[in-house]
Tab-separated table of C-alpha atoms in Angstrom:
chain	number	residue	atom	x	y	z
E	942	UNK	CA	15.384	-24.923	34.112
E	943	UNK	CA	17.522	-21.963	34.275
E	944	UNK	CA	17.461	-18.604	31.833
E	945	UNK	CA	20.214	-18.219	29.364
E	946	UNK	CA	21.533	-14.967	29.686
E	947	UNK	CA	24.763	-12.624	28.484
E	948	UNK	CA	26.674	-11.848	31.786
E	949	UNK	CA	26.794	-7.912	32.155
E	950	UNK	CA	23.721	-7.661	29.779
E	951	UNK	CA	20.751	-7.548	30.991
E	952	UNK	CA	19.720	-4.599	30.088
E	953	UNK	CA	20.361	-5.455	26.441
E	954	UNK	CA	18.243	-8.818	27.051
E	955	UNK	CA	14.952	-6.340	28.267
E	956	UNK	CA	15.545	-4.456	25.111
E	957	UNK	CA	15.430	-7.334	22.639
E	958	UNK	CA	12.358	-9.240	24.632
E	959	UNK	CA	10.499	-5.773	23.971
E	960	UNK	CA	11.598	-5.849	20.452
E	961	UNK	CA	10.368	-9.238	20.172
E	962	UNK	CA	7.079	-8.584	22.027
E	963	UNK	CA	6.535	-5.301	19.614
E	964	UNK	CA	7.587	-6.563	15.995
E	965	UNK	CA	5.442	-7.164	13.300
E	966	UNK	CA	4.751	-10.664	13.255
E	967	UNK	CA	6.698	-11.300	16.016
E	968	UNK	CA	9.593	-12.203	13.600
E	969	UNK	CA	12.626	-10.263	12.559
E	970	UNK	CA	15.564	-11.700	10.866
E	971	UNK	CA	17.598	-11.458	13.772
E	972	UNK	CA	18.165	-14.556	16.398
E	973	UNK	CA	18.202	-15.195	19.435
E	974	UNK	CA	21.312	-16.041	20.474
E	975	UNK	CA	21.545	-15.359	24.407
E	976	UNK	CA	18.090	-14.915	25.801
E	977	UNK	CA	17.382	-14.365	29.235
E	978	UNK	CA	15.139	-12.046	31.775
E	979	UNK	CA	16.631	-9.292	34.286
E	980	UNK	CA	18.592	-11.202	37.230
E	981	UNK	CA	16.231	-11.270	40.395
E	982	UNK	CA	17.277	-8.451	42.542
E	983	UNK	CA	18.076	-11.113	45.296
E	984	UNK	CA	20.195	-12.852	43.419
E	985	UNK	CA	23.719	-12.989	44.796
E	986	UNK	CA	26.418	-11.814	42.543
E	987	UNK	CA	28.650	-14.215	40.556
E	988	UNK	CA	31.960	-14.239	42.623
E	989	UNK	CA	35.105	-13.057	40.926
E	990	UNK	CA	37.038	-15.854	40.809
E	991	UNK	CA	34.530	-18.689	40.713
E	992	UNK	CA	35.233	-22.256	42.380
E	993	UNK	CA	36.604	-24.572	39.074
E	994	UNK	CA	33.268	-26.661	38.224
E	995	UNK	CA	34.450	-29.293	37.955
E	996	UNK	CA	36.693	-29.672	41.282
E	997	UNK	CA	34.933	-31.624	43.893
E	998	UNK	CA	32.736	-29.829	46.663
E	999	UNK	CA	33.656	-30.004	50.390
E	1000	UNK	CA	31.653	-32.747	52.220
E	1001	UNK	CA	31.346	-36.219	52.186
E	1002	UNK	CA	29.982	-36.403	48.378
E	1003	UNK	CA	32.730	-35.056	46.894
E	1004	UNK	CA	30.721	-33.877	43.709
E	1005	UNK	CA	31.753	-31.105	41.569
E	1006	UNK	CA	29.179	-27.838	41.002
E	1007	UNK	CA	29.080	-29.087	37.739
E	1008	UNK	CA	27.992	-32.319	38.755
E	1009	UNK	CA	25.513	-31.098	41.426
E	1010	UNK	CA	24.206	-29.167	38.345
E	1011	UNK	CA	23.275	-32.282	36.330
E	1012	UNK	CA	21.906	-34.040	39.293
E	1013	UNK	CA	19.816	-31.463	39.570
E	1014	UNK	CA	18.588	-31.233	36.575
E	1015	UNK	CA	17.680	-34.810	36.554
E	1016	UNK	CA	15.911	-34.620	39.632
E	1017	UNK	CA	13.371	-31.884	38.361
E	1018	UNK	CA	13.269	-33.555	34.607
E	1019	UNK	CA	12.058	-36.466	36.155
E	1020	UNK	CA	9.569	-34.586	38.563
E	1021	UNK	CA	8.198	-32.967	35.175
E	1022	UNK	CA	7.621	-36.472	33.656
E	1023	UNK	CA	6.061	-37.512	36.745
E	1024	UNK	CA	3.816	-34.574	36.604
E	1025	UNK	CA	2.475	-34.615	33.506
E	1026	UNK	CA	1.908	-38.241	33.744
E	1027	UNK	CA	0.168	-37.149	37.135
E	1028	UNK	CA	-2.216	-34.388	35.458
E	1029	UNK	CA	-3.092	-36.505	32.831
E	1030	UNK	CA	-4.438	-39.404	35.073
E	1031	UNK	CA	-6.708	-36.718	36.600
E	1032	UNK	CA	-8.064	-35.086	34.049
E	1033	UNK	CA	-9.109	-38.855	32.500
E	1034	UNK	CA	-10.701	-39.629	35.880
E	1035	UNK	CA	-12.543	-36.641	35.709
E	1036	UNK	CA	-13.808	-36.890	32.055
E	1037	UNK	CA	-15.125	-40.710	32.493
E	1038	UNK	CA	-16.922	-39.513	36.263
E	1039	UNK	CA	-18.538	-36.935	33.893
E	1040	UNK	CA	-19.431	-39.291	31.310
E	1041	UNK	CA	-20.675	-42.037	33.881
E	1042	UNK	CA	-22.970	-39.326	35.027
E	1043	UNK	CA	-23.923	-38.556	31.904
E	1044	UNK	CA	-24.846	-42.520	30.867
E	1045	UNK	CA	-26.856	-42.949	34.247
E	1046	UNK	CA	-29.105	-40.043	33.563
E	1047	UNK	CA	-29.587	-41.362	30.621
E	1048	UNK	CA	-30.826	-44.941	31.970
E	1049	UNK	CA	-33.324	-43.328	34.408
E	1050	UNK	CA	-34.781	-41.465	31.812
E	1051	UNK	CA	-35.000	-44.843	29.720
E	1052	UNK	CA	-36.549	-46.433	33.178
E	1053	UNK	CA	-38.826	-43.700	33.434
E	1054	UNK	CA	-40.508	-44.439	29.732
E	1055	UNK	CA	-40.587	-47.398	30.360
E	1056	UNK	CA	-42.354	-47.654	33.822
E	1057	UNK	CA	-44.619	-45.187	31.574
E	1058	UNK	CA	-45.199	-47.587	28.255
E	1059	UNK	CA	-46.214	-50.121	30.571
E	1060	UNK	CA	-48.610	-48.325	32.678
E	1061	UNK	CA	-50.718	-47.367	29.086
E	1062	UNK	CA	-50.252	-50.755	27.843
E	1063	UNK	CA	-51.522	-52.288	30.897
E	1064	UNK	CA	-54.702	-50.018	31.147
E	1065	UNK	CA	-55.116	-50.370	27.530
E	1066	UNK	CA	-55.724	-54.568	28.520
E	1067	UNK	CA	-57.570	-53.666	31.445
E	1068	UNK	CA	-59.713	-51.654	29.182
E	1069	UNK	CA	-60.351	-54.204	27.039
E	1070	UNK	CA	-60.875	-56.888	30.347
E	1071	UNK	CA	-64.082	-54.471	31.137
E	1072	UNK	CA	-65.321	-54.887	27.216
E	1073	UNK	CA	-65.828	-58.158	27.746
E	1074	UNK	CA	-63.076	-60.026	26.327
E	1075	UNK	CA	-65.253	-61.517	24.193
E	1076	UNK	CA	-63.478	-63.504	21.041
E	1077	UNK	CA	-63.582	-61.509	17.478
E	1078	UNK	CA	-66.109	-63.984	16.024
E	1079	UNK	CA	-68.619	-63.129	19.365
E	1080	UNK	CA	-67.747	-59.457	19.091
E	1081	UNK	CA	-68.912	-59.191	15.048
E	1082	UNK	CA	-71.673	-61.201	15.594
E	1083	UNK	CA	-72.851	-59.080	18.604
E	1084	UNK	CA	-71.578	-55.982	16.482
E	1085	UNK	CA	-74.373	-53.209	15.099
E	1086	UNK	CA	-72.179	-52.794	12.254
E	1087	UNK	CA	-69.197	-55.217	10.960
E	1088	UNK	CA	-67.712	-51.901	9.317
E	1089	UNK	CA	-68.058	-50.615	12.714
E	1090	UNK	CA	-66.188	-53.524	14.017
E	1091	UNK	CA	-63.326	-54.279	12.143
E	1092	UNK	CA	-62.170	-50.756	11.766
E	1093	UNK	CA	-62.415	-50.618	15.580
E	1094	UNK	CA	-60.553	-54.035	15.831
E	1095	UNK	CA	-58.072	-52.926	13.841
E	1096	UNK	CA	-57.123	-49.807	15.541
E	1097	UNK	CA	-56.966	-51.800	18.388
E	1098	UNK	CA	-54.181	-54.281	16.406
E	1099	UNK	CA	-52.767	-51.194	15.439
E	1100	UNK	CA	-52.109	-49.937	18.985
E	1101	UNK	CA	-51.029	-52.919	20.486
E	1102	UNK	CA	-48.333	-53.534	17.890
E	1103	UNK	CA	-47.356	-49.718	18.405
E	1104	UNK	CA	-46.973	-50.577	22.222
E	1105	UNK	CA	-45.418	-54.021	21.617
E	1106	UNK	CA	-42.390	-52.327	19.323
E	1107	UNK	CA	-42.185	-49.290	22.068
E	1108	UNK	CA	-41.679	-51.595	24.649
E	1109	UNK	CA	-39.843	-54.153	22.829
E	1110	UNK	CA	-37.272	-50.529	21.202
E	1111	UNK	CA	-37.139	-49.172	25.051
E	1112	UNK	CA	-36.270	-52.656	26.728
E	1113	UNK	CA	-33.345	-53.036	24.035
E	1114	UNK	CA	-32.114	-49.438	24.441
E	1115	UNK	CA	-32.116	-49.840	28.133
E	1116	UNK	CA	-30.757	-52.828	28.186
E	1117	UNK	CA	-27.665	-51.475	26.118
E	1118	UNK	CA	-27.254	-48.315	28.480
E	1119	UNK	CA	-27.187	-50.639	31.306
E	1120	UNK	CA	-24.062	-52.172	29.264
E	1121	UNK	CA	-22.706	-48.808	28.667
E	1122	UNK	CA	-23.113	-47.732	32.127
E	1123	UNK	CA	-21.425	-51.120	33.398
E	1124	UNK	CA	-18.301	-50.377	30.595
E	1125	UNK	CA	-18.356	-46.727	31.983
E	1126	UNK	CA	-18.181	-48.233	35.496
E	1127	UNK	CA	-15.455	-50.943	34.846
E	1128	UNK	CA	-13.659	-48.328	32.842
E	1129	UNK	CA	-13.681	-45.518	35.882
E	1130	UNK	CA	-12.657	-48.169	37.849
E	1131	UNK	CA	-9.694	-48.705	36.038
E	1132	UNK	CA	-8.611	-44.976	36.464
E	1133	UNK	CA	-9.506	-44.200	39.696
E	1134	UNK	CA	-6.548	-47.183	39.977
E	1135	UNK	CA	-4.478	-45.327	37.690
E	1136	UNK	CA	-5.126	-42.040	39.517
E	1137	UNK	CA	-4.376	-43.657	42.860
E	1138	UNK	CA	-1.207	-44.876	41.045
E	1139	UNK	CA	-0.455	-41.145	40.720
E	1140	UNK	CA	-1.088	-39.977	44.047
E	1141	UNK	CA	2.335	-42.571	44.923
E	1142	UNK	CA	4.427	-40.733	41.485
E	1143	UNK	CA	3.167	-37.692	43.655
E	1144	UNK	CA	4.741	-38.441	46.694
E	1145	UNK	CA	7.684	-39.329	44.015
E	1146	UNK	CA	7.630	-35.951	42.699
E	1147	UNK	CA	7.634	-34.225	45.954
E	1148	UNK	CA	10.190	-36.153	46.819
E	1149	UNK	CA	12.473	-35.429	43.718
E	1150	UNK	CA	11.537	-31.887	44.092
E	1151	UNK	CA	12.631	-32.201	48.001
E	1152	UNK	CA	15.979	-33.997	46.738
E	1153	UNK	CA	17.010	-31.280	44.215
E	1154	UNK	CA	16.142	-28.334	46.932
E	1155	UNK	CA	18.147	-29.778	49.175
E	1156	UNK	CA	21.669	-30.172	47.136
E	1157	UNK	CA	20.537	-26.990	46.463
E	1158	UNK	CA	20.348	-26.118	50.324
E	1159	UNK	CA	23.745	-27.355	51.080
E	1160	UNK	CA	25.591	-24.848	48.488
E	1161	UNK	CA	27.034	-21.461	49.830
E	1162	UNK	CA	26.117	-18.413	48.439
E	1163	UNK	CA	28.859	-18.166	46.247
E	1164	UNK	CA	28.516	-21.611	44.580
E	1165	UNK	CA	24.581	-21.218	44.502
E	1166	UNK	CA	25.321	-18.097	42.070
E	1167	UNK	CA	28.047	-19.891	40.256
E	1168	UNK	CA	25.573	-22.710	39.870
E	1169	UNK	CA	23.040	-20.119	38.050
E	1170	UNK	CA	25.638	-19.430	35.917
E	1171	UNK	CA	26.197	-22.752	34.900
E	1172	UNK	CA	22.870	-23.644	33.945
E	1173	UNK	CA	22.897	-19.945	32.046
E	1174	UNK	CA	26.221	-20.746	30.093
E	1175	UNK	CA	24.899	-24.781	29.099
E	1176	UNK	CA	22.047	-23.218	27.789
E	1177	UNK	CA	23.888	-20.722	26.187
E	1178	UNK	CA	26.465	-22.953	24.636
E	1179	UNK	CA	23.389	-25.427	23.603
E	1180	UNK	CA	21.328	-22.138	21.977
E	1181	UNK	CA	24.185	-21.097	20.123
E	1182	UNK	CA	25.757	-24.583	18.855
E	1183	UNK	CA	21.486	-25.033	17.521
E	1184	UNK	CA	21.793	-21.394	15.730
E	1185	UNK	CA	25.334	-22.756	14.091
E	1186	UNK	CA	23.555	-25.673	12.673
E	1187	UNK	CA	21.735	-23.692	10.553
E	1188	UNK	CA	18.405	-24.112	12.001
E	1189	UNK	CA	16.758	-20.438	11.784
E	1190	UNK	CA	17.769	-20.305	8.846
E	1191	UNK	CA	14.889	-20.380	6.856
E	1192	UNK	CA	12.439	-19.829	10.296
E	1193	UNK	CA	10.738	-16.258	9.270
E	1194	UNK	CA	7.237	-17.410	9.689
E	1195	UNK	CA	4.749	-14.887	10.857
E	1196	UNK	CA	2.167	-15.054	13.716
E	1197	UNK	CA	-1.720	-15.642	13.584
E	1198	UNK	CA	-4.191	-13.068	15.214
E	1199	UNK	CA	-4.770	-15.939	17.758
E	1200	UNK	CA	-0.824	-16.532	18.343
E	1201	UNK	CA	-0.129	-12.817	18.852
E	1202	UNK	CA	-2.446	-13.223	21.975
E	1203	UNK	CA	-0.904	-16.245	23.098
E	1204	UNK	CA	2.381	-15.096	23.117
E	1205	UNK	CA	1.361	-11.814	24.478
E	1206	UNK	CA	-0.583	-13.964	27.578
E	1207	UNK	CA	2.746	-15.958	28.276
E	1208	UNK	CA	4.938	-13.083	28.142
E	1209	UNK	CA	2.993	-11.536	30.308
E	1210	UNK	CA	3.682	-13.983	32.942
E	1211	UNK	CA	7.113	-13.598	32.980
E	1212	UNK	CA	8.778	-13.244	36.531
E	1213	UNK	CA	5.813	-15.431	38.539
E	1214	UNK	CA	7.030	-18.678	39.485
E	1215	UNK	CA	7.274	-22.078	38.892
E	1216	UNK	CA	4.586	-24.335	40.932
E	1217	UNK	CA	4.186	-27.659	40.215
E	1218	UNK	CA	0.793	-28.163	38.128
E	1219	UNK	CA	-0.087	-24.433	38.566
E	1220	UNK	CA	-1.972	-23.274	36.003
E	1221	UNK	CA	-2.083	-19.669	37.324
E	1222	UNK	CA	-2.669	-16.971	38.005
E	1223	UNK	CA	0.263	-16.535	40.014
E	1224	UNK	CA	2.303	-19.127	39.264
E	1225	UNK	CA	2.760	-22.019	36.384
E	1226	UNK	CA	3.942	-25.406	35.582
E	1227	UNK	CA	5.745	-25.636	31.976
E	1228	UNK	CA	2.471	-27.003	30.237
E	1229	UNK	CA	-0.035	-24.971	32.537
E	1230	UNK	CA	1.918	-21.442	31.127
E	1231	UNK	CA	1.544	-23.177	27.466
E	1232	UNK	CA	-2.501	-24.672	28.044
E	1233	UNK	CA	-3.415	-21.341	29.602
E	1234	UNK	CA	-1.842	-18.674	27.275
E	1235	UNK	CA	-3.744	-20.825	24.309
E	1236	UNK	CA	-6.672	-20.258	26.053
E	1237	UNK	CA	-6.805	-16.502	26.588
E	1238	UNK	CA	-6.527	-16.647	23.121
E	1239	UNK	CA	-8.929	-18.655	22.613
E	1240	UNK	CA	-8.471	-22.572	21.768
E	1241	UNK	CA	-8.545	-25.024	24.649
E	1242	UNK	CA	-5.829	-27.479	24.014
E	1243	UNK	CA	-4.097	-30.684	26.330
E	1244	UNK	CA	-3.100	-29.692	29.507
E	1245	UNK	CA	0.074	-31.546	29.867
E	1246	UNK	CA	2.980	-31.418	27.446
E	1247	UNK	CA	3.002	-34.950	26.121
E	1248	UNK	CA	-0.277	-34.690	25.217
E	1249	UNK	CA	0.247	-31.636	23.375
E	1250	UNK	CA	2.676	-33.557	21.379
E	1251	UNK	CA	0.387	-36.571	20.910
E	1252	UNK	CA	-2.855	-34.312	20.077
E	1253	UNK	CA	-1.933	-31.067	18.219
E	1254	UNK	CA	-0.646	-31.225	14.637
E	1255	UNK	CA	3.179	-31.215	14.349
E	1256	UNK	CA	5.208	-28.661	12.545
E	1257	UNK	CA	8.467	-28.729	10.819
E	1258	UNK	CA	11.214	-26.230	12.179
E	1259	UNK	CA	11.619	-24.579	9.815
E	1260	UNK	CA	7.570	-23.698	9.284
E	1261	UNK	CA	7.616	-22.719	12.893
E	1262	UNK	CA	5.679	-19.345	14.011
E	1263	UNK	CA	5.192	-17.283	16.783
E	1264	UNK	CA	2.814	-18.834	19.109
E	1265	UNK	CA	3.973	-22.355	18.000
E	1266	UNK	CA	4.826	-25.088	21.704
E	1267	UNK	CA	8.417	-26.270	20.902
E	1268	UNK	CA	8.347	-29.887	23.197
E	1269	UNK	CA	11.937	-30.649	24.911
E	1270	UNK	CA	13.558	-33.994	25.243
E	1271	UNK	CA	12.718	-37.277	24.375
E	1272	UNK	CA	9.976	-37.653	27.260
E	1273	UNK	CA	8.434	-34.697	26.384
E	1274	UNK	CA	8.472	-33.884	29.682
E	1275	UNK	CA	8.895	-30.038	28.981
E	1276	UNK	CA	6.977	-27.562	26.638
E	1277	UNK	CA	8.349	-24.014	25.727
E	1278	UNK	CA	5.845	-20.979	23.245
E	1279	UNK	CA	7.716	-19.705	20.396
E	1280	UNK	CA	8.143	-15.942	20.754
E	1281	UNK	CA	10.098	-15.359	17.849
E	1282	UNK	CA	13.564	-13.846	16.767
E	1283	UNK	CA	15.196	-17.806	18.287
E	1284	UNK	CA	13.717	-17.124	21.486
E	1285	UNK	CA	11.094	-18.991	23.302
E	1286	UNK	CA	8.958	-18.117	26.744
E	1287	UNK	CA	8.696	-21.228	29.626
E	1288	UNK	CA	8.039	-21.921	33.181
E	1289	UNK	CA	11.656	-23.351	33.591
E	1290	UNK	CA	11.384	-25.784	37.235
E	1291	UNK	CA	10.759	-25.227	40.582
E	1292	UNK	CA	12.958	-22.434	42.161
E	1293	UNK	CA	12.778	-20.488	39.057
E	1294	UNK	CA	10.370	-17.964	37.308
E	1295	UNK	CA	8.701	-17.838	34.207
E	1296	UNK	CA	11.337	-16.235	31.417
E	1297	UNK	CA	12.642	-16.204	28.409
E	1298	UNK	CA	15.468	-18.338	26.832
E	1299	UNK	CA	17.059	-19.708	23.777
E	1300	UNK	CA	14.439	-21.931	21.337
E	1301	UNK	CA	17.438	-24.191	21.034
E	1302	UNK	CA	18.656	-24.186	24.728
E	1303	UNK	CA	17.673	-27.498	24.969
E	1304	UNK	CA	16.621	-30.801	22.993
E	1305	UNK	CA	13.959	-30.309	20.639
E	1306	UNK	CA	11.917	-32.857	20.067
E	1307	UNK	CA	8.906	-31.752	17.905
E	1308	UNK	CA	6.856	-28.467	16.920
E	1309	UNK	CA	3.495	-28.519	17.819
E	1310	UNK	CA	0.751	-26.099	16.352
E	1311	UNK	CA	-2.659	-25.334	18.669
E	1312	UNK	CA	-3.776	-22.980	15.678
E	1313	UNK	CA	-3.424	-25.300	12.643
């Protein structure tokens, strides 16, 4: 999604993201209330009297800008869903493949003791075949010395049970890694589906992605720049009716050693572009910015926003800290770092590069915390 920014200020906005970046704790009492990064130098100027938004476009849709915006919007929202629905398919493939690996080794070695158990026990009896085989009552009688005998006969009794609970311990445990590796089996099985499943909300994705670029396409120069200003001044107007609520007010929390690096990784990205599950180094999806800035600082955490939001502890707002994910709209189908000072760092949606906008520039729906 777009940057917020202050028309005419971007050279205020570079000031306060260095602020940000350089304060103690990453946390001053001041908010955020228009964030943004420096306008691409390519980017056309805003016309000076811009189209009315909300007056229908030439061609046979008849949508307003405004309109086109939203669609837009929706179109990549729902390619983020897909995505991280997408990721997380593949990543569970790849974990049970790892494990079913894992179980089979396991099994051969089990066959291999086994095959070995058996081959003692069975020249253990052949050993005894050669002694004759002779009954215990012929042996004693036969015997130089009954002491002699029984402690030898009970050795014997001794070894064979040994070999009879190997056996019996190694036949059970292989038989239950046979059921594990069948479970593992049936359970990859049942991914690999899932992840096929994906491959089609892949196509959907692209697809979605394709739609949005082309309304895109069909603007003129002049309404593609008004249309960056749109999605600048909604997330404006939604940063700075979230900072009227009330809801910094009592935010002042400080950053960890290990958040400090985090945030310092994702700012660092800042101008490389969105790519659709990129995980860098020269370009990032939402949650491959967040996953990989965690861990160049150190704590491997879910690659995909909705699982950040199912697996990491949650936060209130007002306990939030520098480093802290912020996860956007009810899907969670977008995930933003904490920065500080009401400002957050994200890899908005294709067509767009890394930046930095308002915390509140769109729908929170939870605080996560990687470093709890």
């Amino acid at each position: 999604m777009g940057t917020v920014r202050r028309r005419g200020a971007s050279s205020l906005v570079l000031l306060c993201a260095m602020a940000i970046l350089t304060a103690p704790g990453l946390a001053t009492g001041m908010a955020y209330a228009a964030p943004g990064a420096p306008a691409s130098p390519t980017a056309p100027a805003a016309p000076a009297s811009p189209r009315d938004p909300a007056a229908p476009l030439p061609g046979p849709g008849g949508k307003s800008l405004e309109q086109v915006r939203k669609d837009i919007e929706e179109l990549y929202r729902q390619a983020g869903t897909a995505t991280d629905a997408y990721n997380l398919a593949e990543a569970e493939t790849k974990a049970q493949s790892e494990k079913i690996v894992e179980i089979a080794n396991l099994v051969v070695a089990g066959q291999e003791r086994i095959t070995t158990l058996k081959s003692r026990a069975g020249a253990a009896a052949r050993a005894q075949y050669r002694s004759g085989g002779l009954p215990p009552g012929a042996q004693l009688a036969l015997s130089d010395s009954p002491d002699q005998f029984l402690d030898g006969a009970g050795r014997l009794r001794q070894g064979e049970k040994a070999t009879s609970d190997l056996l019996s311990e190694l036949s059970r445990t292989q038989s239950e890694l046979q059921r594990y590796a069948q479970e593992a089996s049936d359970r990859w099985k049942t991914l690999e589906a899932n992840r096929v499943k994906q491959e089609d909300s892949k196509k959907q994705i692209q697809e979605k992605i394709k739609a949005a670029e082309e309304l895109e396409s069909k603007l003129e120069a002049e309404e593609k720049a008004r249309l960056i200003q749109l999605e600048q001044e909604a997330q404006y107007k939604a940063q700075t009716a979230w900072l009227s609520s009330g809801a910094m007010k009592d935010v002042n929390g400080k950053a960890t050693e290990a958040g400090r690096r985090a945030v310092q990784f994702a700012t660092a990205q800042m101008g490389k572009p969105y790519e659709w599950g990129a995980e860098g180094p020269g370009s990032f999806d939402c949650s491959g910015l967040t996953s990989q800035a965690w861990l160049a600082a150190g704590r491997g955490i879910p690659r995909t926003s909705q699982e950040q939001l199912r697996l990491l502890p949650k936060v209130a707002l007002k306990d939030m800290r520098p480093g802290d994910l912020i996860i956007y709209f009810d899907d969670a189908s977008h995930v933003g770092m904490y920065v500080g000072d009401g400002a957050m760092v994200h890899a908005p949606r294709p067509g767009r590069n890394v930046t930095m906008a308002g915390a509140g520039s769109m729908p929170i729906k939870a605080v996560v915390r990687p470093d709890a």
